[in-house]
Every structure is written in structure tokens, then in C-alpha cells.
Amino acid sequence: MSTIVSERPAPLTPTGPDFTRDIGRLVVSCPDGPGIVALISAFLHRHGANILQSDQFSTGATGGRFMLRTEFHLTRLRERLHLLERQFDVEVARRLGAEFRVRPAATPTRVAIFVSRYDHCLLDLLWRARRGELPIEVVAVLSNHPDLEPDVAAFGTPYMHVPVTRATKPAAERVQLDLLRGEVDLVVLARYMQILSADFLDRVGVPVINIHHSFLPAFAGASPYERAKQRGVKLIGATAHYATEELDEGPIIEQDVVRVSHRAGVADLARSGADIERTVLSRAVAWHCADRVFVHDATTVVF
């Protein structure tokens, strides 16, 4: 089956006192075919769960990939979660050839933020996390420079300075991997001005989200706003995507733009760029951590 996905994902389920411990989230990806929604709904009903919200999408009317995200309420969810997971595997997932994940919606995603010297995306994520606007727990900030440690200390978040040079990069990445191993569910590159090696991305074992200062692949590399000014751009954009070994070619999660004019100087363009980078990255992190993003080949489906 196939349903239409709106251009913008639905609002996130609110956090805070109303975000109850008994709300669960089930995400499923499998070959498409008739009866999938009925099978999953019947399973949840059989086990006493009440569906609160459900989104689904198929990549094709025939032979496509089917993706589903469901939030449900189940009394004593945390006590019953492991049994529910095993039963879903046996009763549904094996029958469909499906990949799936089920977890409490209130469980925050453990995040490590990588940053260099630009602070706008980093501080925005820390601020939103502290306010409860992002469903994340920032486990640590890792940087190749010591500059931002005082700012991060104000949030009570550990700051780990791991210097990186061309000669020491392999050793530095081993240190970073040792610090992260088993501690995080997601790595966010909040303007980390280093290219992560394919070996690092393979070994880190969790998704990595990057923010890029344009609609990819325009103005890649150094001095993007100077070149944007020279080209007379009318839109400043930002792209959040999953990092892969092909630089800036990973599946795109979110993009946005802000209009500028010929009157804007380089500093104005950079300021507009920083604003749009913050919002695009925070949306991408929020949607990923709320299990709204499905990766399919080189693209994404975002509910």
C-alpha cells in the first residue's frame, strides 16, 4: 500500500510531564505487500496496545519498500518491552522479512557533539536539550580545539579536547572511538571542520549527522560566503545529512533557505547562514531521535 507523505513532518510528540512512560514507538521497514498495516495493528491490539499515531509510506505500488512509524500506549510498557519485542519478531517481523525497532518514546537519545571553533550550532543544541525541546542527552562534546570549553562547562556537559593534525588524525580518531564506545546512540557534527575517515564511520557503530552550509554541493570547501557574495546569491541554505565516506553525499534529512539581497555583505550572509544552520540541524536531530527518519538507498523518508 502507499500513502502520501506531507512535505513537512508532523509536530513532535510533546516532551515533559505529558510525555508518559507508557508511550512506545514502533518502526518497521520491509518489502511492501498487502496486509502489512492490518498485521501490525492486529498484533498491537492483541497485546493490549492502543495506537496513538501512525504513518506509513511505500516507495512503489509494486515491489517497493514499506516503512511504518507507530506510537502506541501500553500499560506497564517498560516491564513488558522485551517480551513485546520478542513476540513481534516471531509473530510479525519474520513473516514480513522486516527490520524493526520498538522502544519507549520517552527514552532520550544519547548524543555526542563534535565541534571545532564555530559555536552557533553547538550552543543551540545544548540550549534546546536543556529546555527539553530535543529528546536527547548530550553525553559529551568532543573538539579538536580547546576554545569552547568554558561555554560548554556552563551546561554541565563534559568537554573532551582531542587535537587533530594530518599526521595524528588516525591516532586521534582511535581516541575518539575509545571515548564513544558504548556510550552514545548518535554523533552530531555541529560544524566540526575535520573530515571523518571511512574507518571511523565504519567503526563508530551509530549514525552521524552533519550540517552543511549550503544546498549541497554548492560552495563546498573554504570561504563559502565570500564566494556566495561574489556569485550574487539570492538564497542562503543549509543541509543536514547523514555522514558517509563520500564527502557531503550522505542521505539528506532536512534543508531550508533564507532569502538575501544584493545589499547583504559577507558578514550578513554568514549571520544568515548561521541562523539557518541552527534550525536545520536541530530539526534533523529532533526527527532522527523521534524515529521519524528512514534511510532508503541514497535518500530518506521523513515522517
Coordinates of C-alpha atoms in Angstrom, one line a residue:
M1 CA 0.0 0.0 0.0
S2 CA 1.1 3.6 -0.4
T3 CA 0.2 6.8 1.4
I4 CA 1.1 10.4 0.7
V5 CA 3.7 12.0 3.0
S6 CA 3.4 15.7 3.6
E7 CA 6.3 18.0 2.8
R8 CA 6.8 18.7 6.5
P9 CA 6.8 16.1 9.2
A10 CA 4.0 16.3 11.8
P11 CA 4.9 18.0 15.1
L12 CA 6.8 16.0 17.6
T13 CA 5.0 14.4 20.5
P14 CA 5.4 16.9 23.4
T15 CA 8.1 16.3 26.0
G16 CA 7.7 17.0 29.7
P17 CA 5.0 15.9 32.2
D18 CA 2.6 14.7 29.5
F19 CA 5.2 12.5 27.8
T20 CA 4.2 9.4 29.7
R21 CA 6.3 6.4 30.4
D22 CA 3.8 4.1 28.8
I23 CA 4.0 5.5 25.3
G24 CA 6.0 3.3 22.9
R25 CA 7.3 3.7 19.4
L26 CA 7.5 1.0 16.8
V27 CA 9.3 1.5 13.4
V28 CA 9.2 -1.1 10.7
S29 CA 10.8 -1.4 7.3
C30 CA 10.1 -4.4 5.0
P31 CA 9.3 -5.4 1.4
D32 CA 5.9 -4.0 0.5
G33 CA 2.8 -6.2 0.1
P34 CA -0.9 -6.3 1.1
G35 CA -2.0 -6.6 4.7
I36 CA 1.1 -5.2 6.5
V37 CA -0.8 -2.5 8.4
A38 CA -3.5 -4.9 9.3
L39 CA -1.0 -7.4 10.6
I40 CA 0.9 -4.9 12.7
S41 CA -2.3 -3.3 14.0
A42 CA -3.7 -6.7 15.0
F43 CA -0.5 -7.5 16.8
L44 CA -0.7 -4.3 18.9
H45 CA -4.4 -4.8 19.6
R46 CA -3.8 -8.4 20.6
H47 CA -1.2 -7.3 23.2
G48 CA -3.4 -4.6 24.6
A49 CA -1.7 -1.6 22.9
N50 CA -3.7 1.5 21.8
I51 CA -2.4 3.2 18.6
L52 CA -2.0 7.0 19.1
Q53 CA -0.4 7.9 15.8
S54 CA 0.7 6.0 12.7
D55 CA 2.5 7.0 9.5
Q56 CA 3.4 4.7 6.6
F57 CA 4.8 5.0 3.1
S58 CA 5.8 2.7 0.3
T59 CA 8.4 3.5 -2.3
G60 CA 6.3 1.9 -5.1
A61 CA 2.9 0.4 -5.9
T62 CA 4.6 -2.9 -6.6
G63 CA 7.9 -4.2 -5.4
G64 CA 8.5 -1.2 -3.2
R65 CA 9.9 -0.8 0.3
F66 CA 7.3 -0.3 3.0
M67 CA 8.1 1.9 6.1
L68 CA 5.9 2.4 9.1
R69 CA 6.2 4.5 12.3
T70 CA 3.6 4.0 15.1
E71 CA 3.3 5.5 18.5
F72 CA 1.2 3.5 20.9
H73 CA 0.1 3.4 24.6
L74 CA 0.7 0.2 26.6
T75 CA 0.2 -0.1 30.3
R76 CA 3.5 -1.1 32.1
L77 CA 5.4 -0.7 28.8
R78 CA 8.9 -0.8 30.3
E79 CA 8.2 -4.0 32.2
R80 CA 6.7 -5.6 29.0
L81 CA 9.0 -4.2 26.4
H82 CA 11.5 -7.1 26.0
L83 CA 8.7 -9.7 25.7
L84 CA 6.8 -7.5 23.3
E85 CA 9.9 -7.2 21.2
R86 CA 10.5 -10.9 21.1
Q87 CA 6.8 -11.6 20.3
F88 CA 6.8 -9.0 17.5
D89 CA 9.9 -10.7 16.0
V90 CA 8.3 -14.1 16.0
E91 CA 4.7 -13.2 15.1
V92 CA 5.3 -10.3 12.6
A93 CA 8.8 -9.5 11.6
R94 CA 9.9 -12.9 10.4
R95 CA 6.7 -13.3 8.4
L96 CA 7.3 -10.0 6.7
G97 CA 11.1 -10.1 6.4
A98 CA 11.1 -6.9 8.3
E99 CA 13.7 -4.8 10.2
F100 CA 12.1 -3.2 13.2
R101 CA 12.8 -1.4 16.5
V102 CA 10.5 -0.8 19.4
R103 CA 11.3 1.4 22.4
P104 CA 9.8 3.8 24.9
A105 CA 9.2 7.2 23.3
A106 CA 10.4 9.0 26.5
T107 CA 13.9 7.4 26.4
P108 CA 16.3 10.2 25.3
T109 CA 18.9 9.6 22.6
R110 CA 22.5 9.7 23.9
V111 CA 24.4 12.1 21.8
A112 CA 28.0 13.2 21.3
I113 CA 28.5 16.5 19.6
F114 CA 31.7 17.1 17.6
V115 CA 32.7 20.8 17.0
S116 CA 35.7 22.9 16.1
R117 CA 35.6 26.6 16.7
Y118 CA 32.2 27.8 15.4
D119 CA 29.8 27.7 18.4
H120 CA 26.3 28.5 17.0
C121 CA 25.1 25.0 16.3
L122 CA 26.7 23.5 19.4
L123 CA 25.2 26.1 21.8
D124 CA 21.8 25.9 20.1
L125 CA 21.7 22.1 20.6
L126 CA 22.8 22.4 24.2
W127 CA 20.2 25.1 24.9
R128 CA 17.4 23.1 23.3
A129 CA 18.4 20.0 25.1
R130 CA 18.4 21.8 28.5
R131 CA 15.0 23.3 27.8
G132 CA 13.6 19.9 26.9
E133 CA 13.0 20.9 23.3
L134 CA 15.1 18.0 22.0
P135 CA 14.7 14.4 23.1
I136 CA 18.4 14.0 23.7
E137 CA 21.0 13.6 26.4
V138 CA 24.3 15.2 25.4
V139 CA 26.9 12.8 26.8
A140 CA 29.9 14.7 25.7
V141 CA 31.3 17.4 23.4
L142 CA 34.4 16.5 21.5
S143 CA 36.5 19.1 19.9
N144 CA 39.9 19.4 18.1
H145 CA 40.3 22.9 19.8
P146 CA 40.0 24.0 23.4
D147 CA 38.2 27.2 22.6
L148 CA 34.6 26.3 23.5
E149 CA 35.3 24.5 26.8
P150 CA 34.1 27.4 29.0
D151 CA 30.8 27.7 27.1
V152 CA 30.1 24.0 27.3
A153 CA 31.0 23.9 31.0
A154 CA 28.1 26.3 31.7
F155 CA 25.8 23.4 30.6
G156 CA 27.5 20.9 32.9
T157 CA 28.5 18.8 29.9
P158 CA 31.9 17.0 29.7
Y159 CA 34.2 18.6 27.1
M160 CA 36.9 16.5 25.6
H161 CA 39.7 18.1 23.7
V162 CA 41.3 15.8 21.1
P163 CA 43.8 17.7 18.9
V164 CA 43.8 16.6 15.3
T165 CA 46.6 17.2 12.7
R166 CA 47.2 15.5 9.4
A167 CA 49.9 13.4 11.0
T168 CA 47.9 12.5 14.2
K169 CA 44.5 12.0 12.7
P170 CA 44.4 8.2 12.8
A171 CA 45.5 8.2 16.4
A172 CA 43.1 11.0 17.3
E173 CA 40.2 9.0 15.8
R174 CA 41.2 6.0 17.8
V175 CA 41.0 8.1 21.0
Q176 CA 37.6 9.5 19.9
L177 CA 36.3 6.0 19.2
D178 CA 37.5 4.8 22.6
L179 CA 35.7 7.7 24.3
L180 CA 32.4 7.0 22.5
R181 CA 32.3 3.2 22.5
G182 CA 29.1 2.0 24.0
E183 CA 28.2 5.5 25.3
V184 CA 26.2 7.1 22.5
D185 CA 23.4 6.4 20.1
L186 CA 24.2 9.3 17.7
V187 CA 27.1 11.6 16.8
V188 CA 26.3 15.1 15.6
L189 CA 28.8 17.2 13.7
A190 CA 28.0 20.7 14.8
R191 CA 30.4 22.5 12.4
Y192 CA 33.3 20.0 13.0
M193 CA 35.9 21.1 10.5
Q194 CA 37.5 17.8 10.0
I195 CA 36.7 15.0 7.5
L196 CA 35.9 11.8 9.3
S197 CA 37.7 8.8 7.8
A198 CA 35.8 5.9 6.3
D199 CA 37.3 3.7 9.1
F200 CA 35.9 6.0 11.8
L201 CA 32.4 6.0 10.2
D202 CA 32.6 2.2 9.9
R203 CA 33.7 1.6 13.5
V204 CA 31.7 4.2 15.4
G205 CA 28.6 2.0 15.1
V206 CA 26.0 4.8 15.3
P207 CA 24.6 7.2 12.8
V208 CA 26.5 10.5 12.2
I209 CA 24.6 13.7 11.3
N210 CA 26.4 16.6 9.6
I211 CA 25.3 20.2 8.9
H212 CA 26.5 21.8 5.7
H213 CA 26.4 25.5 4.9
S214 CA 24.5 25.3 1.6
F215 CA 22.3 23.3 -0.6
L216 CA 24.7 20.5 -1.4
P217 CA 27.0 20.5 -3.2
A218 CA 27.2 24.3 -3.8
F219 CA 30.1 26.3 -2.3
A220 CA 31.9 23.3 -0.8
G221 CA 35.2 23.9 0.9
A222 CA 36.7 27.1 2.4
S223 CA 35.3 30.7 2.3
P224 CA 31.8 29.8 1.1
Y225 CA 30.2 33.1 2.0
E226 CA 32.9 35.1 0.2
R227 CA 32.2 33.0 -2.9
A228 CA 28.4 33.3 -2.4
K229 CA 28.8 37.1 -2.3
Q230 CA 30.9 37.1 -5.5
R231 CA 28.2 35.0 -7.3
G232 CA 25.4 37.3 -6.1
V233 CA 23.4 34.5 -4.5
K234 CA 19.8 35.3 -3.5
L235 CA 19.3 32.3 -1.2
I236 CA 21.4 31.1 1.7
G237 CA 20.8 27.5 2.6
A238 CA 21.8 24.7 4.9
T239 CA 21.6 20.9 4.6
A240 CA 21.6 18.3 7.3
H241 CA 22.5 14.9 6.2
Y242 CA 23.9 11.6 7.4
A243 CA 27.7 11.4 7.0
T244 CA 29.1 8.7 4.7
E245 CA 32.6 8.1 3.4
E246 CA 31.7 10.1 0.2
L247 CA 32.1 13.7 1.5
D248 CA 28.8 15.6 1.7
E249 CA 27.0 12.9 -0.3
G250 CA 25.1 11.2 2.5
P251 CA 21.2 10.9 2.6
I252 CA 19.6 14.3 3.2
I253 CA 17.4 14.7 6.3
E254 CA 16.4 18.4 6.1
Q255 CA 17.1 21.5 4.0
D256 CA 16.0 25.1 4.3
V257 CA 16.8 28.6 2.9
V258 CA 16.6 32.2 3.8
R259 CA 16.3 34.9 1.1
V260 CA 19.1 37.6 0.9
S261 CA 19.7 40.6 -1.4
H262 CA 22.5 42.4 -3.1
R263 CA 22.7 44.7 -0.1
A264 CA 23.9 41.9 2.2
G265 CA 27.6 41.9 2.9
V266 CA 29.7 38.8 3.7
A267 CA 29.1 39.2 7.4
D268 CA 25.4 39.4 6.8
L269 CA 25.4 36.3 4.7
A270 CA 27.4 34.4 7.3
R271 CA 25.0 35.5 10.0
S272 CA 22.0 34.4 7.9
G273 CA 23.9 31.1 7.3
A274 CA 24.4 30.5 11.0
D275 CA 20.8 31.1 11.7
I276 CA 19.6 28.6 9.1
E277 CA 22.2 26.1 10.1
R278 CA 21.0 26.1 13.7
T279 CA 17.3 25.5 12.7
V280 CA 18.1 22.9 10.1
L281 CA 20.4 20.9 12.3
S282 CA 18.0 21.0 15.3
R283 CA 15.2 19.7 13.1
A284 CA 17.3 16.9 11.7
V285 CA 18.4 15.8 15.2
A286 CA 14.9 16.0 16.6
W287 CA 13.4 14.0 13.7
H288 CA 16.1 11.4 13.9
C289 CA 15.8 11.0 17.7
A290 CA 12.0 10.7 17.3
D291 CA 12.5 7.8 14.8
R292 CA 10.9 9.9 12.0
V293 CA 13.8 9.3 9.5
F294 CA 14.0 6.1 7.4
V295 CA 17.0 5.7 5.1
H296 CA 16.3 4.1 1.8
D297 CA 19.2 3.7 -0.6
A298 CA 20.6 7.2 -1.0
T299 CA 17.5 9.1 0.1
T300 CA 15.3 9.4 3.2
V301 CA 11.7 9.2 4.1
V302 CA 10.9 11.7 6.9
F303 CA 7.5 11.3 8.7

